[in-house]
CSV table of C-alpha atoms in Angstrom, one decimal:
chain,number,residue,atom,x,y,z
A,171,UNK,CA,-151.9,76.9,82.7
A,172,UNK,CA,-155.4,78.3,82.4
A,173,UNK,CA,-158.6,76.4,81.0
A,174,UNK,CA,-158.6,77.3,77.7
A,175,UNK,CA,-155.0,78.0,76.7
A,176,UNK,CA,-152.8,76.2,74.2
A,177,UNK,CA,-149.8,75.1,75.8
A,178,UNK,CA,-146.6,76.0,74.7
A,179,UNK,CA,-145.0,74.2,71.2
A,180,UNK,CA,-142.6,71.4,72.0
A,181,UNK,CA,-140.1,69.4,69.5
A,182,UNK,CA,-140.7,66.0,69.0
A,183,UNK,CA,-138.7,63.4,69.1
A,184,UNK,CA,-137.9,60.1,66.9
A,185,UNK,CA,-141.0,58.2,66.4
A,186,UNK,CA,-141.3,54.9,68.0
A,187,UNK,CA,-143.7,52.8,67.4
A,188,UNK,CA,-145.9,55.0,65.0
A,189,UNK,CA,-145.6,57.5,67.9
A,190,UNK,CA,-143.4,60.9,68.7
A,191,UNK,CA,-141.3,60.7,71.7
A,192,UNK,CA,-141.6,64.2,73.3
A,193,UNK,CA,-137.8,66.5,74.1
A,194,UNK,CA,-138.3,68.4,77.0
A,195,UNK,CA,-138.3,72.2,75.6
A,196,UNK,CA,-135.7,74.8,76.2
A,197,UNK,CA,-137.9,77.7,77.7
A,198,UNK,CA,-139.9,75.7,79.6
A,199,UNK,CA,-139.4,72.3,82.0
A,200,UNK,CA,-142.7,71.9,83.3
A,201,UNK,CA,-144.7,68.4,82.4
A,202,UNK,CA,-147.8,68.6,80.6
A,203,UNK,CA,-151.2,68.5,82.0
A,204,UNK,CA,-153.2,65.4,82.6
A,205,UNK,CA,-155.2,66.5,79.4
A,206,UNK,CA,-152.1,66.8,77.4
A,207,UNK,CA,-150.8,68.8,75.0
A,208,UNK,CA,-150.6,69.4,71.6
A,209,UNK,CA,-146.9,69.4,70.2
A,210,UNK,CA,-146.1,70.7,66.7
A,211,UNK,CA,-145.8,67.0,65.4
A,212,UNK,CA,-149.8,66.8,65.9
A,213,UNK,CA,-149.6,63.8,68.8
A,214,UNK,CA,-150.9,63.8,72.0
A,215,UNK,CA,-148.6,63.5,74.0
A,216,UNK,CA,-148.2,62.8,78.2
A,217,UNK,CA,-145.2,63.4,80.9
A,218,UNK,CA,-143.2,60.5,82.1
A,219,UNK,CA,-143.2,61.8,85.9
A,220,UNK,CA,-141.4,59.1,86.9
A,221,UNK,CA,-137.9,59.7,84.6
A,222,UNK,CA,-138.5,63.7,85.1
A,223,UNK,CA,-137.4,64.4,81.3
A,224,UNK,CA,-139.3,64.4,78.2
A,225,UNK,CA,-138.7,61.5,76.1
A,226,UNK,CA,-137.0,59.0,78.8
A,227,UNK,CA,-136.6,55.6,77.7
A,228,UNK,CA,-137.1,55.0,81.3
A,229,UNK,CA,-140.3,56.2,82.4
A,230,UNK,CA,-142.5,57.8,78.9
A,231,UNK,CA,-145.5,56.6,77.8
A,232,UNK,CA,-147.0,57.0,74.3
A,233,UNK,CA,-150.1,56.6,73.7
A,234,UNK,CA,-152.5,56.9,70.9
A,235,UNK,CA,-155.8,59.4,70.8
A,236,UNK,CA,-157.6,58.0,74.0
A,237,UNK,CA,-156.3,54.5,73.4
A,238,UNK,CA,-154.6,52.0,75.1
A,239,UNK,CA,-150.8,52.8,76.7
A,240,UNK,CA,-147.9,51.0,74.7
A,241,UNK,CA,-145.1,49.6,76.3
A,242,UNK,CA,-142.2,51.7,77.4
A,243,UNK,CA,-139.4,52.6,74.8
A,244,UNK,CA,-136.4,50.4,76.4
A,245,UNK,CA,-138.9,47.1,76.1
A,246,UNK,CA,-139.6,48.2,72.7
A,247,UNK,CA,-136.2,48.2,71.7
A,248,UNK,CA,-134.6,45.3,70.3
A,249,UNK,CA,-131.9,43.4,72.1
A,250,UNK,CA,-128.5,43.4,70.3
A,251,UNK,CA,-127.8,39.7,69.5
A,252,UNK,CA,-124.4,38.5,70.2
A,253,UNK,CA,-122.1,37.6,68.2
A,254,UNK,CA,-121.2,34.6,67.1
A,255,UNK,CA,-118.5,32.4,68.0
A,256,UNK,CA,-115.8,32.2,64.8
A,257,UNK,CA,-113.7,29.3,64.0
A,258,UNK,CA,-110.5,29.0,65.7
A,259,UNK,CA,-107.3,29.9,62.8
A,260,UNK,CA,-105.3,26.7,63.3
A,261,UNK,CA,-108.0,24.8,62.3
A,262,UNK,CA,-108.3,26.7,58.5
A,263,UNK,CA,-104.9,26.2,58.7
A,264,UNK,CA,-105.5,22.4,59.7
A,265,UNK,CA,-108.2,21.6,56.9
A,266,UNK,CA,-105.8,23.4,54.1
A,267,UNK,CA,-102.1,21.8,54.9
A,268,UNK,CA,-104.0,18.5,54.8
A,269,UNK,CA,-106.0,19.6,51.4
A,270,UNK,CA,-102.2,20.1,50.1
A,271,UNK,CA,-100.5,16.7,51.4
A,272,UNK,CA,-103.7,14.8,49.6
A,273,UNK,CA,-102.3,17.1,46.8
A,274,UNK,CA,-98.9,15.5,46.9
A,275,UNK,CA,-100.5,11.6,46.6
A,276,UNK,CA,-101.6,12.1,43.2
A,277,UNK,CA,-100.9,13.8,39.6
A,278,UNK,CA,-104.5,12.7,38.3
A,279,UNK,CA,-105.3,16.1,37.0
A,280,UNK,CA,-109.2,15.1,37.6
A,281,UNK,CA,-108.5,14.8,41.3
A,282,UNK,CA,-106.2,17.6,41.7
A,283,UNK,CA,-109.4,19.6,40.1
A,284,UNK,CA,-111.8,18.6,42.6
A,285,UNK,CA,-109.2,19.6,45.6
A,286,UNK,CA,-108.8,23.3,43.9
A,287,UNK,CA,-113.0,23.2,43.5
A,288,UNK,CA,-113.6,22.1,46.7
A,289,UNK,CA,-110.9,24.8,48.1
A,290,UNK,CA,-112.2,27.5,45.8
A,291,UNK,CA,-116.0,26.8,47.2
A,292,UNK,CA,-115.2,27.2,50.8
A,293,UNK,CA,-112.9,30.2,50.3
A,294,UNK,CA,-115.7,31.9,48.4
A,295,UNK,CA,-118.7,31.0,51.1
A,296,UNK,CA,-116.4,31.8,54.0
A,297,UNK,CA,-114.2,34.6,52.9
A,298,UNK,CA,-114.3,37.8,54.9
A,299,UNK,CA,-113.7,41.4,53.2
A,300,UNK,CA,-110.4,42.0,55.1
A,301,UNK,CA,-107.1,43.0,53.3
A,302,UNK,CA,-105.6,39.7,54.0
A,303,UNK,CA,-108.6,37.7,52.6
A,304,UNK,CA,-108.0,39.2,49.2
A,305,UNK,CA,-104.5,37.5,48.1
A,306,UNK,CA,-105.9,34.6,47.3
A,307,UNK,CA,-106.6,35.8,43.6
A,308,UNK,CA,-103.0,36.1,43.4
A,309,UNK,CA,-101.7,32.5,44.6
A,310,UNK,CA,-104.1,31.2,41.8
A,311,UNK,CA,-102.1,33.4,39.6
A,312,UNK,CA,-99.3,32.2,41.0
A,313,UNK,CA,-100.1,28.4,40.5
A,314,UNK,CA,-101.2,28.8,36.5
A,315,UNK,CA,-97.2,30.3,36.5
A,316,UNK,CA,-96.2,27.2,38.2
A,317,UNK,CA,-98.0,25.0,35.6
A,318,UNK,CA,-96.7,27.4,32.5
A,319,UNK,CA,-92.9,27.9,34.0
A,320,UNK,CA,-92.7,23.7,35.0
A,321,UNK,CA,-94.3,23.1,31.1
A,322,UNK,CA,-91.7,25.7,29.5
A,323,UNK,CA,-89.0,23.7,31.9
A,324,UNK,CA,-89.3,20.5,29.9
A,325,UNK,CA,-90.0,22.2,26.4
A,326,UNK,CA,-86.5,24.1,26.2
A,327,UNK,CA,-84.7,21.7,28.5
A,328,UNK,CA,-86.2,18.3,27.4
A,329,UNK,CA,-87.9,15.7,29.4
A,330,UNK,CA,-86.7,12.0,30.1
A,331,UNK,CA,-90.4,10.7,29.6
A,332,UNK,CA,-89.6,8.9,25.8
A,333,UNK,CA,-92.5,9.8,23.3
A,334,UNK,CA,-93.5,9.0,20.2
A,335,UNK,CA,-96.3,11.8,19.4
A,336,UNK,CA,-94.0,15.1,18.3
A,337,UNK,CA,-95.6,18.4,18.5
A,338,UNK,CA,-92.5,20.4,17.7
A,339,UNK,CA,-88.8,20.4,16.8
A,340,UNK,CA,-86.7,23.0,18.3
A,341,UNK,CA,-83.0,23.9,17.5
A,342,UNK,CA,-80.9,22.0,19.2
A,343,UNK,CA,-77.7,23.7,20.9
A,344,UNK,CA,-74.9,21.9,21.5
A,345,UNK,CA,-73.6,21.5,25.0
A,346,UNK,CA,-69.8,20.2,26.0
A,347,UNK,CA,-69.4,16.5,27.5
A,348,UNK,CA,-69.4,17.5,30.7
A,349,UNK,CA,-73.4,18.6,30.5
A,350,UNK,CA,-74.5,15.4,29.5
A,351,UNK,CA,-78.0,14.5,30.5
A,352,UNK,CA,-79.2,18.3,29.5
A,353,UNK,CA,-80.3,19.7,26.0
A,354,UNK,CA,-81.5,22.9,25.0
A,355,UNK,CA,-84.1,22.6,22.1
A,356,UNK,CA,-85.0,19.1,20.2
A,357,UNK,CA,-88.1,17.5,20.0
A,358,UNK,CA,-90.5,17.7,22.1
A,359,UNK,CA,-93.7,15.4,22.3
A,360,UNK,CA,-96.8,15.3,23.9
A,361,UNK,CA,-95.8,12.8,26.7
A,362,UNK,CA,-93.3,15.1,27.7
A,363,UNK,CA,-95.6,18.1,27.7
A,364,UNK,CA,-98.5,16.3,29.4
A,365,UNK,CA,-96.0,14.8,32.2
A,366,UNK,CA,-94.8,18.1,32.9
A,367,UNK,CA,-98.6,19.4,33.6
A,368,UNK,CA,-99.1,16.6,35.7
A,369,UNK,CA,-96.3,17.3,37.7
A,370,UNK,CA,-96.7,21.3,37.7
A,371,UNK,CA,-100.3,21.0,38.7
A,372,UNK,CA,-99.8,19.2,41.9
A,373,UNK,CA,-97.4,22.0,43.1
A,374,UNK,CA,-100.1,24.4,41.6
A,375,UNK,CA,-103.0,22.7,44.0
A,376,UNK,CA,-100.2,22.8,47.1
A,377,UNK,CA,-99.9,26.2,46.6
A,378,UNK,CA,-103.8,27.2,46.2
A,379,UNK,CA,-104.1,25.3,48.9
A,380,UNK,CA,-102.0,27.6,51.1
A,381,UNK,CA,-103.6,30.9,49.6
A,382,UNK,CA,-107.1,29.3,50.6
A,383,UNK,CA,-105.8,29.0,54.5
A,384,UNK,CA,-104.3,32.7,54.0
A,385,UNK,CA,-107.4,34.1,52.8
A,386,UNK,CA,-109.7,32.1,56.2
A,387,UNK,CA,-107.8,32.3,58.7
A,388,UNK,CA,-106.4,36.0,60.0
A,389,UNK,CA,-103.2,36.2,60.9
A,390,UNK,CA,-103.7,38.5,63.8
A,391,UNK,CA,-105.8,35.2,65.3
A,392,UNK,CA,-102.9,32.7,64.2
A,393,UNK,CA,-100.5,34.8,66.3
A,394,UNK,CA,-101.8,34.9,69.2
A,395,UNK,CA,-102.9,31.0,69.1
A,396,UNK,CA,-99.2,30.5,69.0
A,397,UNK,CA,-97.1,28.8,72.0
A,398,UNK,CA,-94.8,31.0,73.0
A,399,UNK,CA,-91.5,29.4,72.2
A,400,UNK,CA,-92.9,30.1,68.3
A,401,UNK,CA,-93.8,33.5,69.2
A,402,UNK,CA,-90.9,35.6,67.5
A,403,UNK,CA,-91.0,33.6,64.4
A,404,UNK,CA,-94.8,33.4,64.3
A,405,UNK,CA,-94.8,37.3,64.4
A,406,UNK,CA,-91.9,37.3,61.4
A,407,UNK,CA,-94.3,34.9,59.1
A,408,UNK,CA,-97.5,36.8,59.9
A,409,UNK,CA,-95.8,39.7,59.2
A,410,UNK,CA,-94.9,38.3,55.6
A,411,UNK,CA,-98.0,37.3,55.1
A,412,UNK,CA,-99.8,40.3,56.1
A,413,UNK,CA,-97.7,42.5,53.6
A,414,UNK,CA,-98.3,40.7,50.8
A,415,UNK,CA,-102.1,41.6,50.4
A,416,UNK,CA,-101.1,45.3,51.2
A,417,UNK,CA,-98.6,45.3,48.6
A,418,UNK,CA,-101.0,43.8,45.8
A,419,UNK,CA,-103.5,46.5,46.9
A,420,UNK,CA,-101.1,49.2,46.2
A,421,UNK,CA,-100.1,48.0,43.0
A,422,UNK,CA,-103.5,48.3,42.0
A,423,UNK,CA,-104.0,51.8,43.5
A,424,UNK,CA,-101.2,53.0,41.7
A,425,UNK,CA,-102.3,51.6,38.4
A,426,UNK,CA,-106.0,53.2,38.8
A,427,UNK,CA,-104.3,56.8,39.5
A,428,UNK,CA,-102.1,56.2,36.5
A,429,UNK,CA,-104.6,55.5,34.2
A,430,UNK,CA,-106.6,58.0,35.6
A,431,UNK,CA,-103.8,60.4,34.4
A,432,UNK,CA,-103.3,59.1,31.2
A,433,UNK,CA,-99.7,57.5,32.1
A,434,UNK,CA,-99.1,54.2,30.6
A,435,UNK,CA,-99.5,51.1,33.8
A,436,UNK,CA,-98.6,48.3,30.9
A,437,UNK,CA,-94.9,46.9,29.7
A,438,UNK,CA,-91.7,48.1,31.1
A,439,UNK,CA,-92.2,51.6,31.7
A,440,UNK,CA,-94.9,51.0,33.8
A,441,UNK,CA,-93.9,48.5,35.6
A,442,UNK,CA,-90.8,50.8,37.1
A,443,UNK,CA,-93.4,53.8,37.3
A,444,UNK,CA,-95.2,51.5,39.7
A,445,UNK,CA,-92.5,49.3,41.1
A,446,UNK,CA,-90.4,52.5,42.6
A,447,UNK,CA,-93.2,53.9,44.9
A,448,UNK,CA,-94.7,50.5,46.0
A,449,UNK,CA,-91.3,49.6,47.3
A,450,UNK,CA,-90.5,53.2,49.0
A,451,UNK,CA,-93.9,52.8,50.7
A,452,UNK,CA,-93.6,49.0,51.7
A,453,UNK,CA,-90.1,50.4,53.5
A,454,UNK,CA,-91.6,53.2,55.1
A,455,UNK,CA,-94.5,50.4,56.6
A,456,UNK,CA,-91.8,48.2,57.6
A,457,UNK,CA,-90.0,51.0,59.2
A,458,UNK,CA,-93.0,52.4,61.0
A,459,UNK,CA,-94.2,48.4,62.2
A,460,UNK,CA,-90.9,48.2,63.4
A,461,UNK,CA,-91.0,51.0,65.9
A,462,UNK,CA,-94.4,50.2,66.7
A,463,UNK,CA,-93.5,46.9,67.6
A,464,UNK,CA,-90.6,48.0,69.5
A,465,UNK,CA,-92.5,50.7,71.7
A,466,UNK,CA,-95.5,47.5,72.4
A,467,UNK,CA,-92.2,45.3,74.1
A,468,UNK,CA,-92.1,42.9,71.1
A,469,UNK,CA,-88.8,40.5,71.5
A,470,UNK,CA,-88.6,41.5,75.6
A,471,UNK,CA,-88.1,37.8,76.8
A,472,UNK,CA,-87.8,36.8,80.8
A,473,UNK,CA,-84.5,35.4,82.8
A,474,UNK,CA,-84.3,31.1,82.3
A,475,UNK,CA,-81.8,29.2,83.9
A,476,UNK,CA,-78.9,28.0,82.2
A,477,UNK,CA,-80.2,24.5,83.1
A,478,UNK,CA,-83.7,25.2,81.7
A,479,UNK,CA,-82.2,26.2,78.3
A,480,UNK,CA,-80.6,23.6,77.6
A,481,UNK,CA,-82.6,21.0,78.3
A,482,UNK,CA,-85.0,23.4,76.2
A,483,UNK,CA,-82.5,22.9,73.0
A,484,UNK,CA,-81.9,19.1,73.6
A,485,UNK,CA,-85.7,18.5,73.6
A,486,UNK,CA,-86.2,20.7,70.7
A,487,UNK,CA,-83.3,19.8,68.5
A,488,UNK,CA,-83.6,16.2,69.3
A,489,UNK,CA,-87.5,16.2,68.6
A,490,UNK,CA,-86.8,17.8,65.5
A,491,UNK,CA,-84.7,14.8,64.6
A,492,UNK,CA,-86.6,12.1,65.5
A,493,UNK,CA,-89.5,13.5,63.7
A,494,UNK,CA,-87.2,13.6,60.2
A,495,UNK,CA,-85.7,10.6,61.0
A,496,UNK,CA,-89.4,8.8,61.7
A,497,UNK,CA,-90.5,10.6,58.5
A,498,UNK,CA,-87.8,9.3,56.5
A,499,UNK,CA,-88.2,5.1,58.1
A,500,UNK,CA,-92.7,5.9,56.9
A,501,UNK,CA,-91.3,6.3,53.6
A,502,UNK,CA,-89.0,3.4,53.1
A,503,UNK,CA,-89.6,0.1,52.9
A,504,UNK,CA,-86.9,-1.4,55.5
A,505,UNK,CA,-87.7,1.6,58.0
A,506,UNK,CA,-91.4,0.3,58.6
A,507,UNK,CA,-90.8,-1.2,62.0
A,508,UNK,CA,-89.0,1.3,63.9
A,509,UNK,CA,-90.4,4.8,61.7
A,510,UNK,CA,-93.5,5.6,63.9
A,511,UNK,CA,-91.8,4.9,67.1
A,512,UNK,CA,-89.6,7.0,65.9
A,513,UNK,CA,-91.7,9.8,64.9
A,514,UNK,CA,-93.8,9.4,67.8
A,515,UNK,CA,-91.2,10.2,69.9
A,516,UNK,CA,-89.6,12.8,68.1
A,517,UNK,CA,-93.2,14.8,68.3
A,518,UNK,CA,-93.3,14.1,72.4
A,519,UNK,CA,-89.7,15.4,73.0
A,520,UNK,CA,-90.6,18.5,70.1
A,521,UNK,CA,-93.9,19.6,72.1
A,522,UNK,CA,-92.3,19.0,75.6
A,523,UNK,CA,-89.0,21.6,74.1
A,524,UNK,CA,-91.8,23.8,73.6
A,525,UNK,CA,-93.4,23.7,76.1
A,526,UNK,CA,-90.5,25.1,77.9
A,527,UNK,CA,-89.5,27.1,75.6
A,528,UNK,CA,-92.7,29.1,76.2
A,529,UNK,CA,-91.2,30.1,79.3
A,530,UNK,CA,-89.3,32.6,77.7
A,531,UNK,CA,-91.9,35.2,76.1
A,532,UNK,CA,-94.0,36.1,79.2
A,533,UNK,CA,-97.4,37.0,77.4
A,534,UNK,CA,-101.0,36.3,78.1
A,535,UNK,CA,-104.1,35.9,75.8
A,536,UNK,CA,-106.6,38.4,75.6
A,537,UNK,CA,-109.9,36.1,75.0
A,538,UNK,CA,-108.2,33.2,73.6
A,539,UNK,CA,-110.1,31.4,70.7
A,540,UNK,CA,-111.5,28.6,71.4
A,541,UNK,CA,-111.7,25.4,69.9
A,542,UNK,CA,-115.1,24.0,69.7
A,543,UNK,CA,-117.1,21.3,67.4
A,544,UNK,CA,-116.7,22.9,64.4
A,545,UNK,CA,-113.1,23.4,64.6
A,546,UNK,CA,-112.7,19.5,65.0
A,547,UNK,CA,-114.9,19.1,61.9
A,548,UNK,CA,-112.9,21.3,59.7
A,549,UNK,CA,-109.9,19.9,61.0
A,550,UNK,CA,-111.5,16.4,60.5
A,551,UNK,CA,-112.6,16.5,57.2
A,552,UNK,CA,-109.1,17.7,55.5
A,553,UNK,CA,-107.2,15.2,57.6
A,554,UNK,CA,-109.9,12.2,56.0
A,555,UNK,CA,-109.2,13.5,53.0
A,556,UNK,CA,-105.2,13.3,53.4
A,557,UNK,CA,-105.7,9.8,55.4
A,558,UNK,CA,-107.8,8.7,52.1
A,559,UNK,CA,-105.8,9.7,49.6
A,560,UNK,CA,-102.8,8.1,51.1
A,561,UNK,CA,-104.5,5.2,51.1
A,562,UNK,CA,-105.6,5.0,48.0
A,563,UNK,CA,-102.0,6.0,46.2
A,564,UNK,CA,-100.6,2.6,48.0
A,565,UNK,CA,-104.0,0.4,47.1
A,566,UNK,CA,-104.6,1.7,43.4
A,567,UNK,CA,-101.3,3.7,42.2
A,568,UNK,CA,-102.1,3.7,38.6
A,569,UNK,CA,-105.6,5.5,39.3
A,570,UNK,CA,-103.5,8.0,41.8
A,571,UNK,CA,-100.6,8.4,38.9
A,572,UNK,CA,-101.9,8.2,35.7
A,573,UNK,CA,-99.4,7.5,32.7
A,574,UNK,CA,-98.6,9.0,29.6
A,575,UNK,CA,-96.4,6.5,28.0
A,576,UNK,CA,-98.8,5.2,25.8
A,577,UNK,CA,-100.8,8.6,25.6
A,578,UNK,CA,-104.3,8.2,27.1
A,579,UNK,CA,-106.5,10.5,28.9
A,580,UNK,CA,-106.5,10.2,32.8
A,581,UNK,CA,-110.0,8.2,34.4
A,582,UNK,CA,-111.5,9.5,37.6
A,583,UNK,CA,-111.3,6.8,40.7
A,584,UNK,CA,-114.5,6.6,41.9
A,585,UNK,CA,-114.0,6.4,45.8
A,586,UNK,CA,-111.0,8.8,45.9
A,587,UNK,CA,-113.4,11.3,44.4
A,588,UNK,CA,-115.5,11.0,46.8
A,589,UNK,CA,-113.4,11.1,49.6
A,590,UNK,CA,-112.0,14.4,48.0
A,591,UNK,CA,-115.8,16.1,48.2
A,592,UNK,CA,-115.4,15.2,52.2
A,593,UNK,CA,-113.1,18.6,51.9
A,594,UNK,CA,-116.8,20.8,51.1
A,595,UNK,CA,-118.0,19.8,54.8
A,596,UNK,CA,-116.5,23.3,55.8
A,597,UNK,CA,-119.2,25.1,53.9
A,598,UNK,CA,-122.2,23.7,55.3
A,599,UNK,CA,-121.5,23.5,59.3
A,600,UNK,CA,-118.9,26.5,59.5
A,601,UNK,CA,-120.9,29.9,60.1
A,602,UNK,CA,-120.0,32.7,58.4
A,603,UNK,CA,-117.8,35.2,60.3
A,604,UNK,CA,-118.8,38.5,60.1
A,605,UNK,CA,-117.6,41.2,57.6
């Protein structure tokens, strides 16, 4: 280039740092001068000799109007920070089936509250935006039909609970000798009504309970967490559970488009204008899983001895057994001394079966999850709060199991309340997973 000349116009590129990165130019590949040049974006701007193109991360400086150089454009950039570690499934899964057998210890509707508040809070920090994550709107609808089918139950059918408060008098039909014990219609009292609440709303907080573990922990995750001898029917359940969020999402879609088009989406009509193609297209999913599946080797299983099967069964079967049969001495009164024996045996002989029994699905894990600090806290806190509430129904059961015979409203135990807020802890030291 001679003294004097403007060199050739050249297209910046992104600014970094307040500062145009230079492209190297079609017509011409030859660096700048030591002066620099002036480029249409107004910068001056100098040749990275070292990286031999304009604009290299590798090797281009940048530098400001007889100023200082700035760093290069790779040390400028910021380092992509990695991801964090998320919970292992099991232990959701842990923290909720533990929620639901505290559930089972009690019918104080003040308690059972707290357990759905304290579900409800951890499901809405920790909930992700995935398909599956979204049915748990609909097991909360399907536990206030619970409560309202069990309360309709003992209205039309009658309740044994005596009462002396009526609310109503139904017609009574008469029913033939042999149907004694059941009536249709009569009168039916408030004790009866508020009993059957009780009693519907402690299935109602099992079953929220469940929908919270749906909507934390993905079933993809759960799967592959599984031992192998529970491989085939793991697959069937998450495959249940998947299709049920899939299915509410096309209800919904259908609805929109037919109120989009002026159809009705209410009542009978619409429910068989909507019904028809949610079905067709849940087959045609189920038909097109199923040969995906197939072409991925799902069910291929390896060659077992004879002898390794059946001591597979024996362990598993007799496992199974022992743990009903430990369950059933817990309960009782004359089965105290020999039930946990029991049971504890029964769960040694069921994990060694499947243990085995893993020996037949030849799979590995890609990246297994793990199963850190915060997985035994989750798992911790809903297993105090079973342990607690267990306690509490066999040292206090009229604060656990509040009557109604005379009609009073229910009191709220102080300890067992607190031992139910132990369920929160998930909130506060479980990091949210990413969307």
């Amino acid at each position: 280039m001679r003294p004097g000349e403007q060199g050739p116009s050249y297209d910046c590129g992104p600014a970094v740092a307040g500062h145009a990165v230079p492209r190297a130019p079609r017509e011409s590949r030859s660096p700048h001068d030591e002066n620099g040049t002036v480029h249409s974006c107004g910068q001056s701007c100098r040749w990275g000799g070292t990286g031999g193109r304009w604009g290299s991360p590798r090797a281009s400086e940048v530098e400001r109007g007889g100023g200082t150089p700035l760093a290069r454009v790779s040390e400028n950039r910021p380092r992509p920070a990695a991801a964090p570690r998320t919970l292992h499934p099991g232990a959701w899964w842990l923290w909720a089936i533990s929620l639901g057998v505290a559930a089972t210890r009690t019918t104080n509707p003040l308690l059972l509250a707290l357990l759905l508040a304290a579900s409800g809070y951890v499901v809405a920090t920790h909930r992700s935006s995935a398909p599956w994550a979204r049915s748990y709107t609909a097991f909360v609808r399907l536990a206030l039909a619970v409560v309202l089918i069990r309360v309709l139950f003992a209205v039309a059918l009658g309740s044994p609970i005596p009462g002396t408060h009526t609310l109503l008098t139904l017609p009574e039909v008469p029913l033939p000798h042999w149907a004694q014990g059941i009536r249709l219609g009569g009168r039916v009292t408030a004790e009866a009504v508020l009993f059957a609440a009780y009693d519907g709303l402690k299935l109602a907080t099992l079953l929220v309970c469940v929908g919270a573990a749906n909507a934390l922990a993905s079933p993809s995750r759960l799967l592959k967490s599984l031992p192998g001898a529970l491989y085939e029917t793991g697959v069937a359940v998450v495959v249940a559970l998947t299709f049920a969020p899939h299915l509410i999402a096309d209800v919904r879609r259908l609805r929109a488009a037919r109120r989009l088009r002026g159809r009705p989406d209410r009542g009978l009509r619409g429910l068989l204008q909507v019904g028809l193609p949610v079905l067709e297209g849940a087959l045609e999913r189920s038909v097109a899983l199923a040969a995906a599946m197939e072409a991925r080797g799902y069910g291929r299983t390896a060659e077992v001895p004879a002898p390794v099967r059946r001591t597979t069964t024996a362990l598993t079967l007799g496992g199974l057994l022992g743990v009903c049969a430990g369950t059933y001495g817990l309960l009782t009164a004359e089965g105290g001394t020999y039930g946990l024996p029991v049971l504890l045996a029964g769960v040694l002989a069921a994990l060694a079966g499947l243990r085995l029994g893993g020996r037949r699905s030849p799979r590995t894990r890609y990246r297994p999850d793990p199963w850190g600090a915060h997985a035994w806290l989750v798992t911790g806190s809903g297993a105090a709060v079973a342990a607690l509430l267990t306690l509490a129904s066999v040292r206090d059961p009229e604060a656990l199991h509040p009557g109604v015979v005379p009609l009073a409203a229910p009191t709220l135990p102080l300890w067992p309340a607190v031992a139910v807020l132990l369920a929160l802890l998930p909130a506060f030291v479980v990091p949210r997973e990413p969307s």
